């Protein structure tokens, strides 16, 4: 992934978005807490201020004179002094309404009111029914008593708007409350003041947060994002660098897990290069071994008769053999040769094991068998001698199963030995192929000095012999089912009178149709011999 694509949804973008979300969250939480805290502190301060004003005015008023003012409705010098004092306080502390009232049963009487025109008569005795007041008797009853509890009243007045009122009683010389000093604050103004303060605080907080986040981002970019981008670039170019030979060298020094990751990446790069080098050496070695195995298979195949017709000048018989090797070098082999002008030797064998050692053992066995038979020995004596010779130095424990026969061409008489090999198949002229079953001798190279039983048989013109290794009967399909001898006989009897080459073709076609795409695990080796007789 290229960096331009990575940057659209990469760690840096996610990190910035995370910081922005964190900032918004912090601002909201802190602003909310500040708003609540500031509101309480501000309201407490305003409350104390209002009561301080009302108490200050109440201390200046002579309670007995209030009674005199209400009775005569006439103002004196002291009355105007109090009015001026109230107006000065109102102006200094931004009070909306400042007044003094005298409660009655169903109405209130104004004694002082800072908003009336001084040129006119004093407002003394001006009446307002409780019905015209939104807060009414509740406020008066709470404040107009000997031991009042100071309490702010917040309400919406139809005439004067949203107000917060503080009231302090005025007592006469006998200690009886006769009037209330009241201060009205605009609740809207208070709310605006609180709101403006919260906005200013939030703005300052946002600026501080932005500065902190930007500073923190650049620190994190230097220590995390840029090192990660370097690692990303190195990882993206690792294949090209492997080809060019340029090694990754860690130049990240953050002193944390990022640096450890970069060091690990450098170690990984070295490990990969070492692995590739070793793998190349192993691959080259495998290729060398593979080439040698192919050569070994070629040498093995070259040791088997492969030119057909094998005896073009002999009309008494026809012989054909083949070996289809599996992937590995195997130990199967066949052979046929003339022991003299009137005797032909047929050999079908299978060495235990796979690989080059088995192939070498196979070649030794083939040479020994041929040498003894060409020296005029019988099949039984030949295998007895070969058995003892192969046991010398056979530390790997290889053995070989052998079916071998020598046939007199002039008469069709034969002698066969089966040393632990598959049952041969015989067809009489005009008949079908059938297995020839009899007791076998042990395999060659198993026990020293053992005899090998010989079996005499007679071939007549038109008779055929088919021999094979276990790779034929044990050919396996994908369903892990074996080809078996029944299917072998079926393939042979599709054209029982066929000549040897066609016989092997029929069997191979039968195996191929059965196993289909399944892998071949063993060599498939076959030999067919047809006796035609002297009159052919």
Tab-separated table of N, CA, C and O in Angstrom, residues 1 12 23 65 78 81 96 104 125 139 149 153 188 200 280 310 323 358 401 435 458 463 479 481 502 516 520:
chain	number	residue	atom	x	y	z
A	1	UNK	N	0.849	-1.193	0.000
A	1	UNK	CA	0.000	0.000	0.000
A	1	UNK	C	0.883	1.240	0.000
A	1	UNK	O	1.786	1.374	0.813
A	12	UNK	N	-1.805	8.159	11.241
A	12	UNK	CA	-1.714	9.598	11.472
A	12	UNK	C	-3.098	10.234	11.440
A	12	UNK	O	-3.444	11.026	12.320
A	23	UNK	N	-10.334	16.154	22.429
A	23	UNK	CA	-10.424	17.579	22.756
A	23	UNK	C	-11.871	17.994	22.948
A	23	UNK	O	-12.209	18.694	23.909
A	65	UNK	N	-39.502	55.999	62.124
A	65	UNK	CA	-39.821	57.009	61.123
A	65	UNK	C	-40.635	56.429	59.978
A	65	UNK	O	-41.416	57.146	59.349
A	78	UNK	N	-34.140	63.266	56.172
A	78	UNK	CA	-33.620	61.913	56.359
A	78	UNK	C	-34.179	60.980	55.295
A	78	UNK	O	-33.505	60.049	54.834
A	81	UNK	N	-32.219	61.528	52.239
A	81	UNK	CA	-30.872	60.959	52.420
A	81	UNK	C	-30.867	59.460	52.120
A	81	UNK	O	-29.974	58.936	51.434
A	96	UNK	N	-31.306	46.447	39.391
A	96	UNK	CA	-32.424	46.838	38.532
A	96	UNK	C	-33.464	47.633	39.310
A	96	UNK	O	-33.915	48.703	38.848
A	104	UNK	N	-49.044	44.819	54.250
A	104	UNK	CA	-50.325	44.818	54.931
A	104	UNK	C	-51.034	43.506	54.630
A	104	UNK	O	-50.482	42.629	53.973
A	125	UNK	N	-46.588	55.561	50.485
A	125	UNK	CA	-47.978	55.152	50.600
A	125	UNK	C	-48.572	54.606	49.320
A	125	UNK	O	-49.763	54.243	49.296
A	139	UNK	N	-43.201	35.662	49.373
A	139	UNK	CA	-41.954	36.349	49.685
A	139	UNK	C	-42.092	37.170	50.979
A	139	UNK	O	-41.204	37.146	51.839
A	149	UNK	N	-35.213	33.975	57.501
A	149	UNK	CA	-34.144	33.237	56.825
A	149	UNK	C	-33.884	33.928	55.490
A	149	UNK	O	-34.801	34.070	54.673
A	153	UNK	N	-35.496	34.975	45.957
A	153	UNK	CA	-36.710	34.519	45.267
A	153	UNK	C	-36.528	34.768	43.774
A	153	UNK	O	-36.269	35.891	43.346
A	188	UNK	N	-32.155	37.541	33.634
A	188	UNK	CA	-31.619	37.422	32.269
A	188	UNK	C	-30.190	37.949	32.212
A	188	UNK	O	-29.312	37.362	31.566
A	200	UNK	N	-16.213	32.454	27.254
A	200	UNK	CA	-14.821	32.907	27.301
A	200	UNK	C	-13.904	31.811	27.863
A	200	UNK	O	-12.804	31.583	27.353
A	280	UNK	N	18.461	-21.234	-1.110
A	280	UNK	CA	19.047	-21.324	-2.441
A	280	UNK	C	20.051	-22.464	-2.508
A	280	UNK	O	20.101	-23.213	-3.501
A	310	UNK	N	12.924	-58.057	-29.871
A	310	UNK	CA	14.208	-58.363	-29.239
A	310	UNK	C	15.007	-59.397	-30.023
A	310	UNK	O	16.249	-59.322	-30.076
A	323	UNK	N	8.776	-51.126	-18.301
A	323	UNK	CA	8.778	-50.643	-16.920
A	323	UNK	C	8.394	-49.168	-16.938
A	323	UNK	O	9.054	-48.358	-17.596
A	358	UNK	N	18.411	-49.026	-3.533
A	358	UNK	CA	17.638	-50.132	-4.092
A	358	UNK	C	17.983	-50.353	-5.559
A	358	UNK	O	18.039	-51.498	-6.044
A	401	UNK	N	12.447	-60.078	-4.551
A	401	UNK	CA	11.533	-61.155	-4.976
A	401	UNK	C	11.769	-61.401	-6.465
A	401	UNK	O	11.915	-60.456	-7.240
A	435	UNK	N	-4.379	-67.205	-13.201
A	435	UNK	CA	-3.244	-67.200	-12.282
A	435	UNK	C	-2.753	-68.617	-12.039
A	435	UNK	O	-3.561	-69.556	-11.892
A	458	UNK	N	5.039	-77.015	-19.137
A	458	UNK	CA	5.099	-77.312	-20.568
A	458	UNK	C	4.286	-76.247	-21.316
A	458	UNK	O	3.137	-75.973	-20.969
A	463	UNK	N	0.475	-70.744	-26.491
A	463	UNK	CA	0.412	-70.438	-25.061
A	463	UNK	C	1.162	-69.134	-24.765
A	463	UNK	O	2.129	-68.787	-25.468
A	479	UNK	N	-9.757	-43.240	-4.509
A	479	UNK	CA	-10.588	-43.781	-3.433
A	479	UNK	C	-9.836	-44.810	-2.618
A	479	UNK	O	-10.419	-45.496	-1.779
A	481	UNK	N	-8.523	-47.620	-3.564
A	481	UNK	CA	-8.884	-48.993	-3.923
A	481	UNK	C	-7.805	-49.555	-4.835
A	481	UNK	O	-7.309	-48.866	-5.736
A	502	UNK	N	0.805	-55.875	-27.482
A	502	UNK	CA	-0.588	-55.480	-27.310
A	502	UNK	C	-1.109	-55.885	-25.939
A	502	UNK	O	-1.925	-55.168	-25.330
A	516	UNK	N	-6.994	-43.242	-12.920
A	516	UNK	CA	-7.272	-41.890	-13.435
A	516	UNK	C	-6.151	-40.927	-13.051
A	516	UNK	O	-5.020	-41.100	-13.477
A	520	UNK	N	1.099	-42.128	-9.034
A	520	UNK	CA	1.712	-43.447	-9.089
A	520	UNK	C	2.810	-43.525	-8.042
A	520	UNK	O	3.745	-42.728	-8.033
